Coordinates of C-alpha atoms in Angstrom, one line a residue:
X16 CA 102.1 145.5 -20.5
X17 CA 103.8 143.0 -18.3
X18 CA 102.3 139.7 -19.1
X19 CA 100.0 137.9 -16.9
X20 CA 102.9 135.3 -15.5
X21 CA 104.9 137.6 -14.4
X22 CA 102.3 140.0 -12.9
X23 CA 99.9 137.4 -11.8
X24 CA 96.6 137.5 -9.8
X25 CA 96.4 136.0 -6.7
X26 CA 95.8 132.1 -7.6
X27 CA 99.0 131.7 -9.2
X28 CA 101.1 129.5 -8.1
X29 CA 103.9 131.7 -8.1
X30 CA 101.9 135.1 -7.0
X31 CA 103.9 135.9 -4.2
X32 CA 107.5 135.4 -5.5
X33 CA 106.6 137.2 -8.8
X34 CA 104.3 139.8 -7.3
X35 CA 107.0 140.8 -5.5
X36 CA 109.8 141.2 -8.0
X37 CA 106.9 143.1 -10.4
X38 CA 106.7 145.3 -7.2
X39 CA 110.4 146.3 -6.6
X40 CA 111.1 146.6 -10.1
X41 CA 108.2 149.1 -10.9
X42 CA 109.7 150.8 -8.2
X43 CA 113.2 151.5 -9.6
X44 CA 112.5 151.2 -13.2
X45 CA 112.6 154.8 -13.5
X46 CA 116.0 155.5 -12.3
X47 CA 117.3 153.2 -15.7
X48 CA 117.3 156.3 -18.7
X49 CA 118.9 156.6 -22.1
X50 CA 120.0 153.0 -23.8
X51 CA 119.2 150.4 -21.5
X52 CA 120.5 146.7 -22.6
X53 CA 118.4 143.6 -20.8
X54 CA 121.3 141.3 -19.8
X55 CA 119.9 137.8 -19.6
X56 CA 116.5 139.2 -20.9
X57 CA 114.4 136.0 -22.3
X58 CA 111.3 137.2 -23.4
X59 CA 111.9 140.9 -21.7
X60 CA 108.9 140.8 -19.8
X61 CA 109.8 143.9 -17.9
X62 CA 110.3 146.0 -20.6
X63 CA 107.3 148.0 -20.3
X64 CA 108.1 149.5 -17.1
X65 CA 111.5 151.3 -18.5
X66 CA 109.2 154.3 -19.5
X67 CA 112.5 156.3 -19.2
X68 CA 114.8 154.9 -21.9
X69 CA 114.8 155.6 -25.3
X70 CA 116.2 152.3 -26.8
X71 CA 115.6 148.9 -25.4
X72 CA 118.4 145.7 -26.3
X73 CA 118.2 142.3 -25.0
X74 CA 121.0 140.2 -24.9
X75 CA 121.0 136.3 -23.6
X76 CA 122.9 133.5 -23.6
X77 CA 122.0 130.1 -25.6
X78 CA 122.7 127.9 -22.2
X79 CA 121.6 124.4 -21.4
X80 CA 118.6 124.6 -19.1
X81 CA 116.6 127.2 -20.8
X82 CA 114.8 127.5 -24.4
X83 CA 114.7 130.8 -26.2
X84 CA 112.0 129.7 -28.7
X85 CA 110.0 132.5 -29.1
X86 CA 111.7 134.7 -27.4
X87 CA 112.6 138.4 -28.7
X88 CA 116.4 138.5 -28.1
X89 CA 118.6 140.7 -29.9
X90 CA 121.7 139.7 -29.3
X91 CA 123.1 136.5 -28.2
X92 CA 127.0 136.7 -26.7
X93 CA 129.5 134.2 -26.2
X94 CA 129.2 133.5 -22.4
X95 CA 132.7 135.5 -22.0
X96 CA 132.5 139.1 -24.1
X97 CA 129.7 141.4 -24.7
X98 CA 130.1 141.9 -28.2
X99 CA 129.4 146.3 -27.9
X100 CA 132.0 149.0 -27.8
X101 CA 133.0 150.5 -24.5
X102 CA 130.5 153.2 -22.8
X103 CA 127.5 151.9 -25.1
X104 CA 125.0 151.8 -22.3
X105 CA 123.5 154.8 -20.2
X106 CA 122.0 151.6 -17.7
X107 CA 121.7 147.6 -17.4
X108 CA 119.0 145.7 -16.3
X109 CA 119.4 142.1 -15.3
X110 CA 116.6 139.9 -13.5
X111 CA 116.9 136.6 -12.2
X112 CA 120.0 136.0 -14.2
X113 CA 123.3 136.1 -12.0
X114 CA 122.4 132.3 -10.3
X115 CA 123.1 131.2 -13.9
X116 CA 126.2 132.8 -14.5
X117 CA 128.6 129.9 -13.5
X118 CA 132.1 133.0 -14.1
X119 CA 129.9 136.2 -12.3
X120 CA 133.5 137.7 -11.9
X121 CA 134.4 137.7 -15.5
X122 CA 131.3 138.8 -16.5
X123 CA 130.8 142.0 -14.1
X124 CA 134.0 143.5 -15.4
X125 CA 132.6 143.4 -18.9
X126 CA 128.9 145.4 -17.6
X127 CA 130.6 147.4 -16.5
X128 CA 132.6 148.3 -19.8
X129 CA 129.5 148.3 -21.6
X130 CA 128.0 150.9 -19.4
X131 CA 129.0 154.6 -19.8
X132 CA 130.3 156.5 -16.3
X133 CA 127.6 156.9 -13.4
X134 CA 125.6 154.8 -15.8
X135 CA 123.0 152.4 -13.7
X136 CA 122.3 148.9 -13.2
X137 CA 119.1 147.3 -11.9
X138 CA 119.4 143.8 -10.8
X139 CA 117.8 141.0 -8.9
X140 CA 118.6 137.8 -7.6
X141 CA 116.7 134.8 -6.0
X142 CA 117.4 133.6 -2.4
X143 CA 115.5 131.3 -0.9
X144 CA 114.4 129.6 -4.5
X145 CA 114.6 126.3 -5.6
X146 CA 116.9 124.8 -8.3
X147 CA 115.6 126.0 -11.6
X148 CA 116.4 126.2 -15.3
X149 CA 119.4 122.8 -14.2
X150 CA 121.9 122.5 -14.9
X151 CA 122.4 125.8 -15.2
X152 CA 121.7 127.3 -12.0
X153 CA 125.4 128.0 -9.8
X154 CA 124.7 130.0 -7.1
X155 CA 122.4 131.9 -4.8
X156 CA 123.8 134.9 -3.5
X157 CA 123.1 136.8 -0.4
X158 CA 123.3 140.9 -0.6
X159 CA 126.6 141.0 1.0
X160 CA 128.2 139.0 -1.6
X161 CA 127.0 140.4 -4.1
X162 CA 127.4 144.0 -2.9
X163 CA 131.5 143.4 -2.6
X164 CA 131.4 141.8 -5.9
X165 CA 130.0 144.7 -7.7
X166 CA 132.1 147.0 -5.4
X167 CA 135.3 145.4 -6.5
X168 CA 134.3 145.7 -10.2
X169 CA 133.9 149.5 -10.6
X170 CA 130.5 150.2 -8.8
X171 CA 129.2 151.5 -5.9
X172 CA 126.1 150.3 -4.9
X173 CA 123.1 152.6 -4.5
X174 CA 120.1 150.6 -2.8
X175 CA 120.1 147.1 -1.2
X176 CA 116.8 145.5 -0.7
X177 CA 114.5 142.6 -0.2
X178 CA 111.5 141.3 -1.8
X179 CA 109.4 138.7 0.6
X180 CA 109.8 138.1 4.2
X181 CA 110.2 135.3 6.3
X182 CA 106.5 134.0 6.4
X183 CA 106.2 134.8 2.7
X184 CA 109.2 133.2 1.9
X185 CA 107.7 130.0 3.9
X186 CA 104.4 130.0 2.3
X187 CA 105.2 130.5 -1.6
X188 CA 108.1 127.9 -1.1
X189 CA 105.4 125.6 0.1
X190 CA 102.6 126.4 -2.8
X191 CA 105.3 125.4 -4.9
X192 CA 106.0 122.1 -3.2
X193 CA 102.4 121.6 -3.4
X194 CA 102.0 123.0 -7.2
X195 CA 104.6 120.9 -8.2
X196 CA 105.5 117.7 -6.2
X197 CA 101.8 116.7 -5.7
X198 CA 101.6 117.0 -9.7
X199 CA 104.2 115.5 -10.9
X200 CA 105.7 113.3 -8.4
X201 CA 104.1 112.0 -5.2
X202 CA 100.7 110.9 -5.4
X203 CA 98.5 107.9 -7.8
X204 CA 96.0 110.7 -8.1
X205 CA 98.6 113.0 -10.0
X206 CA 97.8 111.3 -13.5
X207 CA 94.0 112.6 -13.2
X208 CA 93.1 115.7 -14.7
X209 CA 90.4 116.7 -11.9
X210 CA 93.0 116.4 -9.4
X211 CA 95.2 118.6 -11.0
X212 CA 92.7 120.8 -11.5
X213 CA 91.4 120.8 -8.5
X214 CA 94.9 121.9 -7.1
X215 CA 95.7 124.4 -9.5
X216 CA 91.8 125.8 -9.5
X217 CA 91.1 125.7 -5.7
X218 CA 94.1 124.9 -3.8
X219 CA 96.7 127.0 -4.6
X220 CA 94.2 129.8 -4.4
X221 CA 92.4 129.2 -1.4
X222 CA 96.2 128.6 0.1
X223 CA 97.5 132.0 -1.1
X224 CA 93.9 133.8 -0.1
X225 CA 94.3 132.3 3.4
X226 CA 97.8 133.5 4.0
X227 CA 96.4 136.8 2.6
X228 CA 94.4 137.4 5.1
X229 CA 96.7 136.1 8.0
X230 CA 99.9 137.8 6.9
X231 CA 98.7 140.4 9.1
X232 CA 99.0 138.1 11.9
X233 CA 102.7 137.0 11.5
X234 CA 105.5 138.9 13.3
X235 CA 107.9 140.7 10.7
X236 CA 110.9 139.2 10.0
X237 CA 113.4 139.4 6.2
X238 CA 116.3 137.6 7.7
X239 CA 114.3 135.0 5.2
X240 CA 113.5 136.5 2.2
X241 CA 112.7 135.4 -1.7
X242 CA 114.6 138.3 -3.8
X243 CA 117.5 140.6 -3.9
X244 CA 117.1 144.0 -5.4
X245 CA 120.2 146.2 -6.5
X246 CA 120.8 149.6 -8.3
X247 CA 124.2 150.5 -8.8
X248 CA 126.0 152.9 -10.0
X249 CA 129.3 152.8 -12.8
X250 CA 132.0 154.6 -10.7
X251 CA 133.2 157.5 -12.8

């Protein structure tokens, strides 16, 4: 089961953003098969939805910015080398993990030695998101970029797409302004634990039920968006 955070019900203050990627990555879960590694996988909260592979490795990185207490990692690498022989992977899946890679072209070249020919990689990046997990967080990425990246390190890509549109994009960017600045930072009522209950109880729901209803409403637009999904395929 994918836990509750990042499959959340609607009063979350991150529902939309995370609804989304558990969306898109149901969705192509089941092209990954064979020996999948989770590259930047954290507490692998995905893993459930790779019902096609038959072993499942998560790798990470001990960086600044982000605690891996009790977190089921497998293998931590150096930042530069992934330390498995050539070809060890039939696919690669990597979530909300490229913004943090401060060298993305070094370490492209080495998934894509890990991962055997016509081998594929799952990925998704943030791209209207705030700063997260500091200072470790380089880059945001738009799907051209990151389509000639992984085109000028030995795949082809097989799918580009979006999670979130423009009014989406506007309103869970907004719930977290409210979630967390209102909290934390701006008001003499933040130190009170009715207020912050009230606002995490009633608020943030009522906000995310409201645009639920009126999302209808809104003329469709992704040239905003919150995620960017990628499968990709090792060139033989």
């Amino acid at each position: 089961m994918v836990p509750e955070n990042f499959n959340p019900s609607i009063g979350h203050p991150l529902y939309y953003i995370r609804k989304g990627l558990y969306s898109k990555i149901s969705l192509y879960a089941p092209q990954l098969k064979g020996q999948l590694m989770d590259f930047g996988c954290g507490e692998k909260p995905y893993q459930s939805l790779f019902t096609n592979v038959q072993g499942y490795t998560g790798v990470d990185y001990d960086s600044e910015g982000h605690s891996h207490a009790n977190e089921n990692i497998d293998v931590y690498y150096d930042g530069v080398t992934l330390p498995f022989e050539p070809a060890r992977f039939d696919s690669i899946f990597s979530s909300e993990v490229f913004e943090h890679v401060f060298t993305l072209q070094q370490i492209l070249p080495e998934l894509n030695r890990v991962l055997k020919p016509g081998g594929k990689m799952l990925i998704t990046c943030p791209f209207a998101w705030e700063e997260h997990e500091v200072p470790a967080d380089y880059a945001r990425y738009t799907r051209f970029a990151l389509k000639d990246m992984l085109e000028k390190n030995g795949f082809k890509v097989l799918v580009s797409d979006k999670s979130g549109n423009f009014m989406t994009t506007l309103h869970q960017l907004f719930v977290v302004y409210i979630n967390d600045q209102w909290l934390h930072r701006v008001f003499f009522f933040s130190k009170f634990s009715f207020f912050k209950k009230l606002v995490r109880q009633v608020l943030v729901p009522l906000l995310n039920i409201a645009f639920y209803i009126t999302k209808p409403v809104w003329p469709e637009s992704d040239s905003l968006y919150l995620n960017t999904i990628i499968v990709a395929e090792k060139c033989s």
